Short mmCIF file of C-alpha atoms and ligand atoms in Angstrom, two decimals:
data_model
loop_
_atom_site.label_atom_id
_atom_site.label_comp_id
_atom_site.label_asym_id
_atom_site.label_seq_id
_atom_site.Cartn_x
_atom_site.Cartn_y
_atom_site.Cartn_z
CA MET A 1 53.41 19.10 7.02
CA ASP A 2 56.82 19.62 5.47
CA VAL A 3 56.40 23.28 6.32
CA LEU A 4 55.63 22.43 9.95
CA ARG A 5 58.69 20.23 9.99
CA ARG A 6 60.84 22.96 8.54
CA TRP A 7 59.63 25.56 11.02
CA ALA A 8 59.39 23.52 14.19
CA LYS A 9 61.98 20.77 13.97
CA GLY A 10 65.13 21.47 15.95
CA ARG A 11 63.73 24.67 17.45
CA THR A 12 63.50 25.36 21.16
CA ILE A 13 60.23 26.49 22.68
CA ALA A 14 60.50 29.91 24.33
CA ARG A 15 56.84 30.44 25.11
CA ALA A 16 53.59 28.54 24.67
CA THR A 17 50.26 30.31 24.78
CA LEU A 18 46.77 28.86 24.62
CA LEU A 19 44.19 31.37 23.45
CA HIS A 20 41.04 29.31 23.32
CA PRO A 21 39.25 28.10 26.49
CA SER A 22 38.87 24.55 25.17
CA PHE A 23 42.64 24.34 24.80
CA ARG A 24 43.26 25.77 28.26
CA ARG A 25 41.13 23.07 29.78
CA ARG A 26 43.41 20.40 28.35
CA ILE A 27 46.80 21.76 29.39
CA SER A 28 47.22 23.49 32.75
CA PRO A 29 49.33 26.68 33.03
CA VAL A 30 52.01 24.76 34.94
CA ARG A 31 52.31 22.11 32.24
CA LEU A 32 52.28 24.80 29.62
CA ARG A 33 55.20 26.60 31.28
CA SER A 34 57.05 23.30 31.49
CA LEU A 35 57.30 23.39 27.71
CA VAL A 36 59.74 26.30 27.85
CA GLY A 37 63.22 25.12 26.96
CA ALA A 38 62.04 21.90 25.34
CA GLN A 39 63.33 21.26 21.85
CA VAL A 40 61.19 19.86 19.05
CA GLU A 41 63.16 16.81 18.05
CA ARG A 42 60.87 15.30 15.45
CA VAL A 43 57.58 16.07 13.74
CA GLU A 44 55.31 13.22 12.77
CA ARG A 45 51.97 13.19 11.05
CA ARG A 46 49.37 10.49 11.32
CA GLY A 47 46.22 11.37 9.44
CA LYS A 48 45.09 14.71 10.81
CA HIS A 49 47.13 14.23 13.95
CA GLN A 50 50.43 16.03 14.23
CA LEU A 51 52.91 14.94 16.82
CA LEU A 52 55.73 17.19 17.95
CA HIS A 53 58.18 14.89 19.71
CA LEU A 54 60.08 16.88 22.33
CA ASP A 55 63.62 16.11 23.40
CA ASP A 56 62.43 15.13 26.89
CA GLY A 57 60.21 12.39 25.45
CA ARG A 58 56.94 14.27 25.80
CA ILE A 59 54.68 14.69 22.80
CA LEU A 60 52.73 17.79 21.92
CA HIS A 61 49.80 16.45 19.98
CA ALA A 62 47.72 18.64 17.69
CA HIS A 63 44.61 17.31 16.03
CA PHE A 64 42.89 19.26 13.30
CA ARG A 65 39.36 18.25 12.60
CA MET A 66 37.54 20.24 9.96
CA ASN A 67 39.78 23.00 8.77
CA GLY A 68 42.59 23.83 11.18
CA ASP A 69 46.08 24.65 10.02
CA TRP A 70 49.40 26.02 11.17
CA GLU A 71 50.55 29.50 10.30
CA PHE A 72 54.16 30.51 10.53
CA GLY A 73 55.70 33.83 11.30
CA LYS A 74 57.82 35.93 13.60
CA ALA A 75 57.15 36.31 17.30
CA GLY A 76 55.45 39.65 17.84
CA ASP A 77 53.66 39.74 14.48
CA GLU A 78 49.98 40.44 14.73
CA LEU A 79 48.12 37.22 15.41
CA PRO A 80 45.95 35.84 12.62
CA ARG A 81 42.22 35.74 13.08
CA PHE A 82 41.11 32.49 14.75
CA ALA A 83 44.51 31.91 16.37
CA ARG A 84 43.96 29.29 19.08
CA ALA A 85 47.45 28.52 20.31
CA VAL A 86 50.94 29.90 19.74
CA LEU A 87 54.35 28.31 20.10
CA GLU A 88 57.17 30.82 20.09
CA PHE A 89 60.71 29.60 19.57
CA SER A 90 63.99 30.88 20.93
CA ASP A 91 64.96 32.30 17.54
CA ASP A 92 61.89 34.61 17.53
CA THR A 93 59.94 32.54 15.04
CA ARG A 94 56.58 31.05 15.89
CA ILE A 95 53.88 28.68 14.75
CA VAL A 96 50.23 29.50 15.31
CA PHE A 97 47.41 26.96 15.48
CA VAL A 98 44.63 28.58 13.45
CA ASP A 99 41.19 27.02 13.49
CA SER A 100 38.12 29.08 12.54
CA ARG A 101 35.66 26.60 14.04
CA ALA A 102 37.76 25.76 17.09
CA LEU A 103 37.13 22.06 16.73
CA GLY A 104 40.79 21.07 16.82
CA THR A 105 42.60 20.05 19.97
CA ILE A 106 46.05 20.23 21.48
CA GLU A 107 47.24 17.84 24.15
CA LEU A 108 50.51 17.19 25.91
CA HIS A 109 51.41 13.57 26.49
CA ALA A 110 53.86 12.50 29.18
CA ALA A 111 57.13 10.88 28.19
CA GLY A 112 56.65 7.19 27.56
CA ALA A 113 52.86 7.42 27.48
CA ALA A 114 51.34 4.89 25.14
CA LEU A 115 49.78 6.83 22.32
CA ASP A 116 47.28 4.79 20.41
CA LEU A 117 45.63 6.86 17.74
CA GLY A 118 44.44 3.76 15.94
CA LEU A 119 46.25 5.04 12.90
CA GLY A 120 49.10 3.80 10.80
CA PRO A 121 51.82 6.09 9.48
CA ASP A 122 50.61 8.93 7.31
CA ALA A 123 50.73 8.03 3.63
CA SER A 124 52.33 11.35 2.77
CA ASP A 125 54.94 11.19 5.52
CA SER A 126 58.30 10.46 3.94
CA SER A 127 59.65 8.60 6.98
CA TRP A 128 57.72 5.33 6.76
CA THR A 129 59.41 2.51 4.91
CA ALA A 130 58.57 -0.36 2.58
CA GLU A 131 59.75 -2.70 5.33
CA GLN A 132 57.12 -1.32 7.73
CA LEU A 133 54.44 -1.69 5.09
CA GLY A 134 55.59 -5.24 4.31
CA THR A 135 55.44 -6.21 7.98
CA ALA A 136 51.93 -4.79 8.31
CA LEU A 137 50.74 -6.57 5.16
CA ALA A 138 52.35 -9.92 5.98
CA THR A 139 49.77 -10.81 8.63
CA ARG A 140 46.84 -9.28 6.87
CA ARG A 141 43.90 -11.13 5.35
CA GLY A 142 42.02 -9.97 2.28
CA PRO A 143 42.91 -8.12 -0.90
CA ILE A 144 45.38 -5.27 -1.05
CA LYS A 145 43.11 -2.48 -2.31
CA PRO A 146 40.73 -2.36 0.70
CA ALA A 147 43.75 -2.80 2.98
CA LEU A 148 45.25 0.42 1.63
CA LEU A 149 42.11 2.31 2.68
CA ASP A 150 42.38 1.04 6.25
CA GLN A 151 43.59 3.98 8.34
CA LYS A 152 45.14 1.56 10.83
CA LEU A 153 47.48 0.37 8.10
CA LEU A 154 48.16 3.66 6.35
CA ALA A 155 46.49 6.94 7.22
CA GLY A 156 45.30 9.46 4.69
CA LEU A 157 45.30 7.50 1.42
CA GLY A 158 41.91 7.92 -0.27
CA ASN A 159 40.12 5.61 -2.69
CA ILE A 160 41.36 7.38 -5.80
CA TYR A 161 45.00 7.37 -4.82
CA ALA A 162 44.91 3.77 -3.63
CA ALA A 163 43.84 2.76 -7.16
CA GLU A 164 46.39 5.05 -8.76
CA SER A 165 49.17 3.67 -6.55
CA LEU A 166 48.35 0.05 -7.39
CA TRP A 167 48.26 0.83 -11.10
CA ARG A 168 51.62 2.56 -10.89
CA ALA A 169 53.11 -0.36 -8.95
CA ARG A 170 51.50 -2.86 -11.38
CA ILE A 171 49.78 -4.74 -8.58
CA ASP A 172 46.41 -6.48 -8.98
CA PRO A 173 43.99 -4.80 -6.50
CA ARG A 174 42.52 -8.24 -5.83
CA ALA A 175 45.87 -9.75 -4.82
CA SER A 176 46.01 -11.01 -1.27
CA SER A 177 47.78 -8.45 0.94
CA SER A 178 50.03 -11.07 2.47
CA SER A 179 51.04 -12.48 -0.93
CA LEU A 180 52.91 -9.37 -2.10
CA THR A 181 56.62 -9.93 -2.67
CA PRO A 182 59.16 -7.57 -1.09
CA ALA A 183 59.77 -6.13 -4.58
CA GLN A 184 56.04 -5.42 -4.98
CA VAL A 185 55.83 -3.81 -1.54
CA LYS A 186 58.79 -1.64 -2.42
CA ALA A 187 57.20 -0.64 -5.72
CA LEU A 188 53.95 0.13 -3.88
CA ARG A 189 55.68 2.33 -1.33
CA LYS A 190 57.37 4.27 -4.13
CA ALA A 191 54.09 4.51 -6.05
CA VAL A 192 52.20 5.95 -3.05
CA ALA A 193 54.87 8.62 -2.66
CA ALA A 194 54.82 9.49 -6.36
CA VAL A 195 51.03 9.60 -6.60
CA LEU A 196 50.64 11.78 -3.50
CA LYS A 197 53.42 14.07 -4.60
CA ARG A 198 51.55 14.71 -7.81
CA ALA A 199 48.26 15.14 -5.99
CA THR A 200 49.49 17.49 -3.27
CA GLY A 201 46.66 19.23 -1.56
CA SER A 202 43.87 16.89 -2.57
CA ARG A 203 44.78 13.98 -0.33
CA TYR A 204 41.90 14.15 2.10
CA THR A 205 39.20 15.38 -0.15
CA ASP A 206 39.88 13.20 -3.19
CA ASP A 207 38.61 16.04 -5.39
CA SER A 208 41.59 15.83 -7.62
CA THR A 209 42.31 18.10 -10.51
CA VAL A 210 45.36 16.18 -11.70
CA ASP A 211 45.14 13.76 -14.62
CA LEU A 212 44.46 10.34 -13.22
CA ASP A 213 46.03 7.26 -14.76
CA VAL A 214 43.37 4.70 -13.97
CA TYR A 215 40.66 5.99 -11.64
CA ASP A 216 37.30 6.64 -13.33
CA ARG A 217 38.67 5.46 -16.69
CA GLU A 218 36.56 2.32 -17.17
CA GLY A 219 36.67 1.15 -20.80
CA GLN A 220 39.39 3.61 -21.72
CA PRO A 221 42.83 2.39 -22.84
CA CYS A 222 45.47 1.84 -20.16
CA ARG A 223 48.07 4.58 -20.44
CA ARG A 224 50.80 1.93 -20.45
CA CYS A 225 49.52 -1.00 -22.50
CA LYS A 226 46.25 0.22 -24.14
CA THR A 227 44.18 -2.59 -22.59
CA ALA A 228 40.71 -1.38 -21.55
CA ILE A 229 40.57 -0.34 -17.89
CA GLU A 230 38.13 -2.38 -15.81
CA ARG A 231 36.02 -1.40 -12.83
CA ILE A 232 35.14 -3.67 -9.93
CA VAL A 233 33.67 -3.01 -6.48
CA GLN A 234 35.68 -3.96 -3.42
CA ALA A 235 34.39 -3.37 0.09
CA GLY A 236 31.74 -1.07 -1.36
CA ARG A 237 34.21 1.16 -3.20
CA SER A 238 34.98 1.34 -6.92
CA THR A 239 38.33 -0.01 -7.96
CA TYR A 240 39.75 0.67 -11.41
CA PHE A 241 42.63 -1.35 -12.78
CA CYS A 242 44.30 -2.64 -15.92
CA PRO A 243 43.72 -6.39 -16.22
CA HIS A 244 46.85 -6.74 -18.34
CA CYS A 245 49.61 -4.86 -16.57
CA GLN A 246 48.19 -5.34 -13.07
CA ALA A 247 47.98 -9.09 -13.44
CA GLY A 248 50.69 -9.89 -10.90
ZN1 LIG B 1 47.90 -1.73 -18.74
#
């Protein structure tokens, strides 16, 4: 995502090409040509959706499903296998939508179109704020741990990293979402960023290879206070926490 941002943000589209028939059905040649000259103002990720906000208000919306990804290079380089779409920029760089199973999609949304993906901001996106999270939690019923797994609140945070984040922020997973203080919400926002930074690459799959602080450590001493970690089940998912330092 940061790579997409680095390569696309601020660049001006010189040519857009759709290579796969399923993509061509979604964006007509005329609309495709209308992309020429548009500048990518902002790149946003929500779950597996990537939104390239153009300077004319339109949004180029890529959605990877199983295993799509962007590849970066110079215009004119040989195309990678399974290239489905290409955006060339005015400085002769390009990004290529590569998707071996061709299950991903690209769409172009008109300026001002309401875009409801049913998703909150992406957990790993650095642009969402503690204030946004606080606002979303303020009206929310139920405990904080299941809330963090709700993609409408925050997209892309798995069960493991929700537990890790709460441990790091010293928040009781059973605490009511709306009861968190602004200081707790701020600590939680920071904790999510720190946990995901450490776990880069394993966000969606949860098959982490990093050392976990609390997840799957039932009965073992808390890494902060040595109290035995406890396991409970919330909304059908295991939650691990330290009953001593996550008491608040
Ligand atoms: Zn502890």
